Coordinates of C-alpha atoms in Angstrom, one line a residue:
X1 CA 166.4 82.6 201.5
X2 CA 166.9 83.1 205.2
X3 CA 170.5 82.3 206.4
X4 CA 169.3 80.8 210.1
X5 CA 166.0 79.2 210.5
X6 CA 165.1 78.2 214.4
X7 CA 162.3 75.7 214.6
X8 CA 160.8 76.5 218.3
X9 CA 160.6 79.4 220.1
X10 CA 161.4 77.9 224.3
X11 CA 164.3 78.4 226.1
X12 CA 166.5 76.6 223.6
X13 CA 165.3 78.4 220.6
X14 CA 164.8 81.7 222.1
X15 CA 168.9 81.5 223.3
X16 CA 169.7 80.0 219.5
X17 CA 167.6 83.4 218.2
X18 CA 170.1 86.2 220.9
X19 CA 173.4 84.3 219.8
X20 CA 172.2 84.3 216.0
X21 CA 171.7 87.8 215.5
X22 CA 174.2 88.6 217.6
X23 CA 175.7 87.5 214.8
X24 CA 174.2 89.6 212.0
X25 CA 172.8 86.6 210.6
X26 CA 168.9 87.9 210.9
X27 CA 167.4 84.3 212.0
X28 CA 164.2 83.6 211.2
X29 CA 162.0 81.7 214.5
X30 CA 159.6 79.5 214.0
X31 CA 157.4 80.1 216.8
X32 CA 154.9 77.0 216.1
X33 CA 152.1 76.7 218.3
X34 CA 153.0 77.2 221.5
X35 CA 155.4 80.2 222.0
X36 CA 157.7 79.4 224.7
X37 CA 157.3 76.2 224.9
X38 CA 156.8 74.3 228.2
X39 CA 157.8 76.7 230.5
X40 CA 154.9 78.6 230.0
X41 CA 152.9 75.8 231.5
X42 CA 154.4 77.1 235.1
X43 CA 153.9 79.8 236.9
X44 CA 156.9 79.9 239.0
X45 CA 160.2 79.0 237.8
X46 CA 162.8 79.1 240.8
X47 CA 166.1 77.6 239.0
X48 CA 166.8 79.5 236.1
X49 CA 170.0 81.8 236.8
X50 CA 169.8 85.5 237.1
X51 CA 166.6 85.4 239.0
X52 CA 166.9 84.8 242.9
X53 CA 163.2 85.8 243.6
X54 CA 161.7 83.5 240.6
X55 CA 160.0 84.4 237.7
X56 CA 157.2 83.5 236.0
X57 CA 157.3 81.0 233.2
X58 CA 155.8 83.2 230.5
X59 CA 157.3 86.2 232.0
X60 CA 160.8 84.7 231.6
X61 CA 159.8 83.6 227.2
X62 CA 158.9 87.1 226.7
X63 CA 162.0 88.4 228.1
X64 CA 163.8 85.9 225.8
X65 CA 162.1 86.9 222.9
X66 CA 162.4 90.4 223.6
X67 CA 166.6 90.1 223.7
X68 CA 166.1 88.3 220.9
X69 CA 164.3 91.0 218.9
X70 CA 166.3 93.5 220.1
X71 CA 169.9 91.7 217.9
X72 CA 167.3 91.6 215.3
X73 CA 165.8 88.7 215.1
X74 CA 162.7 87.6 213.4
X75 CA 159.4 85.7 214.1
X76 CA 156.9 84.2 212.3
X77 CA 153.5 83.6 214.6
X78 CA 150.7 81.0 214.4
X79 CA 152.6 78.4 211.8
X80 CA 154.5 75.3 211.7
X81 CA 156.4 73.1 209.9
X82 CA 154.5 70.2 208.5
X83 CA 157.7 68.7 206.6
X84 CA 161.3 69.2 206.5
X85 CA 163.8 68.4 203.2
X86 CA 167.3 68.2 204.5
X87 CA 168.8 66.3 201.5
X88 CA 170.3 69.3 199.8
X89 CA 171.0 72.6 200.0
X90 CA 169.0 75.5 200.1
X91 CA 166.9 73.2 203.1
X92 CA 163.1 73.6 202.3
X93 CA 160.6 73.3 204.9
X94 CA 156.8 73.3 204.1
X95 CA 154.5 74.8 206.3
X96 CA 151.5 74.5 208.0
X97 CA 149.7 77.7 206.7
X98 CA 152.0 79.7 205.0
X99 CA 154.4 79.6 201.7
X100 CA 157.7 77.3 201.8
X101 CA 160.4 78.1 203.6
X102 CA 164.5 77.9 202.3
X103 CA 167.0 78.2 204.6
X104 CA 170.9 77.6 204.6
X105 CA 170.7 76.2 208.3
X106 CA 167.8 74.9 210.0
X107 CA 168.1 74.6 214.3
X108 CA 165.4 72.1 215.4
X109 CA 164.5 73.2 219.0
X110 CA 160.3 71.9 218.5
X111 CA 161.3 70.7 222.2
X112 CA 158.8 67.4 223.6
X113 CA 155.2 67.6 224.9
X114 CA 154.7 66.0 228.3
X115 CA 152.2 63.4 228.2
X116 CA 148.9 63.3 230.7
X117 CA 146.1 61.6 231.2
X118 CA 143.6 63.8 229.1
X119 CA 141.2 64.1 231.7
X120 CA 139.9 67.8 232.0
X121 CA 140.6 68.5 235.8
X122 CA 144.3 68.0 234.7
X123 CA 144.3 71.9 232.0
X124 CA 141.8 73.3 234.2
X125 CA 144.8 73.2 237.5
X126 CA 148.0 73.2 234.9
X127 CA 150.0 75.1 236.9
X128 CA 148.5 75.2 239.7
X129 CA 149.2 72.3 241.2
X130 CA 149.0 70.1 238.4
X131 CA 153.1 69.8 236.9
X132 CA 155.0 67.0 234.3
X133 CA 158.2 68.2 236.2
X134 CA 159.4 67.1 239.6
X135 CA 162.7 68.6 239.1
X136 CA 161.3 72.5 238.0
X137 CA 158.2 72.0 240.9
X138 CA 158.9 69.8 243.5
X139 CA 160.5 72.7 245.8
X140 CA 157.2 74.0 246.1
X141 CA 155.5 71.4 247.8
X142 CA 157.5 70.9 250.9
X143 CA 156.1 69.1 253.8
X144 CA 152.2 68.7 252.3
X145 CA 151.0 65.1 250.3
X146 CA 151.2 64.8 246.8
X147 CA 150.2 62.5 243.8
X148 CA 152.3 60.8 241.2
X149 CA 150.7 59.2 238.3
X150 CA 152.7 56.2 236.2
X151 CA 154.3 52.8 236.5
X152 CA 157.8 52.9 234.8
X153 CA 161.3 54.3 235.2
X154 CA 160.4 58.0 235.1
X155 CA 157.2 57.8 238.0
X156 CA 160.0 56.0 240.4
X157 CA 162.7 58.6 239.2
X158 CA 160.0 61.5 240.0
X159 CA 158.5 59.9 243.2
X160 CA 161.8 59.5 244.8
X161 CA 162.9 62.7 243.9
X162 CA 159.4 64.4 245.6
X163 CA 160.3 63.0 249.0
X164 CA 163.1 65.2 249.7
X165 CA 160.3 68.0 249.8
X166 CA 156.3 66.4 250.3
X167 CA 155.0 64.7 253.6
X168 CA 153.6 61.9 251.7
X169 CA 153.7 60.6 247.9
X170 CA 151.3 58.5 246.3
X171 CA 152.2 56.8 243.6
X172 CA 149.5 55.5 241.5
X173 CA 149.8 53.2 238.8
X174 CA 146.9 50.8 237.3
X175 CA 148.5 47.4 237.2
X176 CA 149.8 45.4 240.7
X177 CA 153.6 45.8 240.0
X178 CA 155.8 48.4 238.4
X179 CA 157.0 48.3 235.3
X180 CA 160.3 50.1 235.9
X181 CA 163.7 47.9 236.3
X182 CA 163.7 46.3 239.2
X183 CA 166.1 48.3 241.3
X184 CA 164.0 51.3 240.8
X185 CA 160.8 49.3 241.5
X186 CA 162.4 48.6 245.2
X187 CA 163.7 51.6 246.0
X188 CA 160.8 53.2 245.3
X189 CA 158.3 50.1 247.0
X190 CA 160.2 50.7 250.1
X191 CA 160.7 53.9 250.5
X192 CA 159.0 55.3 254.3
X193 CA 157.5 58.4 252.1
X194 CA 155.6 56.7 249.4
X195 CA 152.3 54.5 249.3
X196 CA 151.8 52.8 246.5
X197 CA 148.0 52.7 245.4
X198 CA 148.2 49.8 243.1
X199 CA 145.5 48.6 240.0
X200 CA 144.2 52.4 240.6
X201 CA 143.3 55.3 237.5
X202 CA 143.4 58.6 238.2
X203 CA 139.1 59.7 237.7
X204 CA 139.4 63.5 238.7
X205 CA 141.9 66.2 239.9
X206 CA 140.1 67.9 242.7
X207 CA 140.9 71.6 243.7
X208 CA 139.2 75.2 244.5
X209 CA 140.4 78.6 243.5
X210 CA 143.6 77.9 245.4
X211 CA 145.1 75.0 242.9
X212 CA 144.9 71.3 243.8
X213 CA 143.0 70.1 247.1
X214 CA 143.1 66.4 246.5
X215 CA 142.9 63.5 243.6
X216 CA 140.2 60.9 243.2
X217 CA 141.5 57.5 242.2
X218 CA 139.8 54.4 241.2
X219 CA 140.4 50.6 241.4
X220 CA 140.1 49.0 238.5
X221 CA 139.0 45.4 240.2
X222 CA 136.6 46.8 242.5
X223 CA 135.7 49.6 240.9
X224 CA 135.9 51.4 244.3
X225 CA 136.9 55.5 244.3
X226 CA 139.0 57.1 247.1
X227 CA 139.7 60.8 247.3
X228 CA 143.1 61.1 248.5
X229 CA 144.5 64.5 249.9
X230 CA 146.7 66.3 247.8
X231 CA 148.7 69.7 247.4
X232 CA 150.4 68.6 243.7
X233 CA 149.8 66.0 241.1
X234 CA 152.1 65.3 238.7
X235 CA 152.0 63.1 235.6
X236 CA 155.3 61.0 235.0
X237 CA 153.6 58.8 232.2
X238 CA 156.6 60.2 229.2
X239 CA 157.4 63.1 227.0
X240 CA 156.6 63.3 223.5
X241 CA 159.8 65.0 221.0
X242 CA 157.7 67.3 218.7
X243 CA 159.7 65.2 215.8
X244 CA 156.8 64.3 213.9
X245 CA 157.6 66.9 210.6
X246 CA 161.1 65.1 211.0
X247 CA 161.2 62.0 209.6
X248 CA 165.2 62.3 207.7
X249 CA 166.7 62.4 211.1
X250 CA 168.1 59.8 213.0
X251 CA 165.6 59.1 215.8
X252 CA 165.6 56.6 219.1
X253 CA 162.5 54.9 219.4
X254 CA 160.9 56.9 221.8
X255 CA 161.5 59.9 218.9
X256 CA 164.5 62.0 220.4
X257 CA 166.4 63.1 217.4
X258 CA 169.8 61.7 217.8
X259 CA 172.4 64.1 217.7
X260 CA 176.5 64.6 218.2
X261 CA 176.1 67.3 220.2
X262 CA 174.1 69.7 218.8
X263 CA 174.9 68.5 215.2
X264 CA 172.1 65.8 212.9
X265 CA 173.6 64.0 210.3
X266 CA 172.9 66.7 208.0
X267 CA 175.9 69.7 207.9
X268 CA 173.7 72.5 208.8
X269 CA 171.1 71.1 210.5
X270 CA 171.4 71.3 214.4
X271 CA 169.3 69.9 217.6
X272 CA 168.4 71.9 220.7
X273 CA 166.7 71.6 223.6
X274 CA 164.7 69.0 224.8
X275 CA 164.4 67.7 221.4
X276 CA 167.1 65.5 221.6
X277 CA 167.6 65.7 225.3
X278 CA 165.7 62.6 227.2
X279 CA 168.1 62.9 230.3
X280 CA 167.8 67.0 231.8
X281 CA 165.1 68.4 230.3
X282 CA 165.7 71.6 232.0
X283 CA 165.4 75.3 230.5
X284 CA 169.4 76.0 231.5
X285 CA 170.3 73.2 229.5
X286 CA 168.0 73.5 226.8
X287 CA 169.4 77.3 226.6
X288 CA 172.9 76.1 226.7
X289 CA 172.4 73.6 223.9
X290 CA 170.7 76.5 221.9
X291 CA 174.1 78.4 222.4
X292 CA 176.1 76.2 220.5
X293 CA 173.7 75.0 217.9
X294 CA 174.0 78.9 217.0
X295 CA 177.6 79.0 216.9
X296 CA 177.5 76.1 215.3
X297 CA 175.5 77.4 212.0
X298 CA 177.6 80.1 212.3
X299 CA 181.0 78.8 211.8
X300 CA 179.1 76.4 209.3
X301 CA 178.5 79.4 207.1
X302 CA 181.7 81.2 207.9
X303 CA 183.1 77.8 206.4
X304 CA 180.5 78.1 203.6
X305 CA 181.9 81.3 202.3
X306 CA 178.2 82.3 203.2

């Protein structure tokens, strides 16, 4: 019987993990399969606090984890949960791999998986050029062209938000008109620093030993391909929440777990991160978020006579 179990082991999980056993309540993490979570997908992270020189994405999750251990937390490697049971007390969550596991309070912090293309030029220059993130990249691309993938809300949101730093954005998106509202459509239609490439697919992410060189795109009515010049390419088609194992929780329809905060609609069940979080989607908030979802469980125990 573990009194805290953290689902997720990124920025909001790791944080959760420090303030838990802080707490002398020995939390168990759920590292799932991809410790650290997205910011290991990054090389460079410049706008996490405490770090005016940057840091490196993974470097930054192992440091996490290590403060974590160091309170006296504990991690469980290369499993998942397949299914969660919050509708009584002990919770039990079934795994992947190993043997079921009960826990007093469960902190969901599985965070949301960006969504690409799938083509393989896209893993081969993750990180090097290739990002799902204007917000945590787009500093490093000042004053050279740049690709952005997508059609709706979030492409306009992360194209206009590249101009302050690229020459150039192209923003290519397979049908003739944009699907996003139509105030973002203009704005970003009409905006001196982007070219729209319309009816156009992304074929191939083009690049040498230094990252990203250029991306080749395709028009779907001709069936003519362009290379276009490039420094960064970024995919703005959506993020997935890693909700799937999930199901009791209140959801949107995109798959966001709806929360009050931090807390579900189960007492003793808490959301973190980018989880529930559609809006920031940044490590600082995802941290802080873990922060009270900790404190939370805690007083919820305290309350417990646990």
């Amino acid at each position: 019987m573990e009194n805290v179990v953290i689902i997720g082991a990124g920025a909001a999980g790791l944080t959760a993990a420090v303030y838990a056993a802080r707490a002398n309540l020995a939390p168990l993490v759920i590292e799932g399969m991809q410790p650290g979570g997205q910011l290991t997908t990054t090389t460079e992270v410049e706008n996490f606090p405490g770090f005016p020189d940057g840091i490196d994405g993974t470097e930054l999750m192992d440091k996490f984890k290590a403060q974590a251990e160091r309170f006296g937390a504990k991690f469980l490697q290369y499993d998942a949960v397949q299914k969660a049971d919050f509708s009584k007390r002990p919770f039990k969550l079934e795994m992947m791999a190993g043997d079921p596991i009960e826990a007093k309070t469960v902190i969901i912090a599985t965070g949301a998986t960006a969504k690409y293309l799938g083509i393989e030029s896209e893993q081969k220059f993750m990180g090097r050029g290739v990002s799902a993130c204007a917000t945590c990249d787009g500093a490093f691309y000042k004053d050279v062209p740049i690709v952005v993938v997508g059609g709706g809300d979030t492409a306009c949101e992360e194209a206009m938000f590249l101009t302050r730093f690229a020459s150039k954005v192209t923003l290519v998106h397979r049908r003739d008109e944009l699907r996003a509202s139509k105030i973002m459509a203009d704005r970003t239609v009409n905006h001196s620093k982007i070219e729209m490439a319309w009816n156009s697919t992304i074929e191939e992410i083009l690049g040498d030993d230094t990252g990203v060189t250029g991306v080749r795109i395709k028009n779907v009515k001709t069936g003519e391909t362009t290379d276009i010049e490039a420094k960064g390419y970024f995919s703005a088609i959506g993020h997935k929440p890693n909700t799937d194992a999930f199901k009791q929780l209140d959801m949107d329809e995109v798959g966001y777990l709806i929360a009050d905060g931090v807390k579900t609609k189960y007492e003793g069940v808490y959301a973190a991160g980018d989880v529930s979080d559609a809006i920031y989607r940044q490590a600082v908030s995802a941290a802080g978020t873990g922060c009270a979802a900790a404190l939370e469980a805690e007083r919820f125990l305290e309350a417990q006579g646990e």
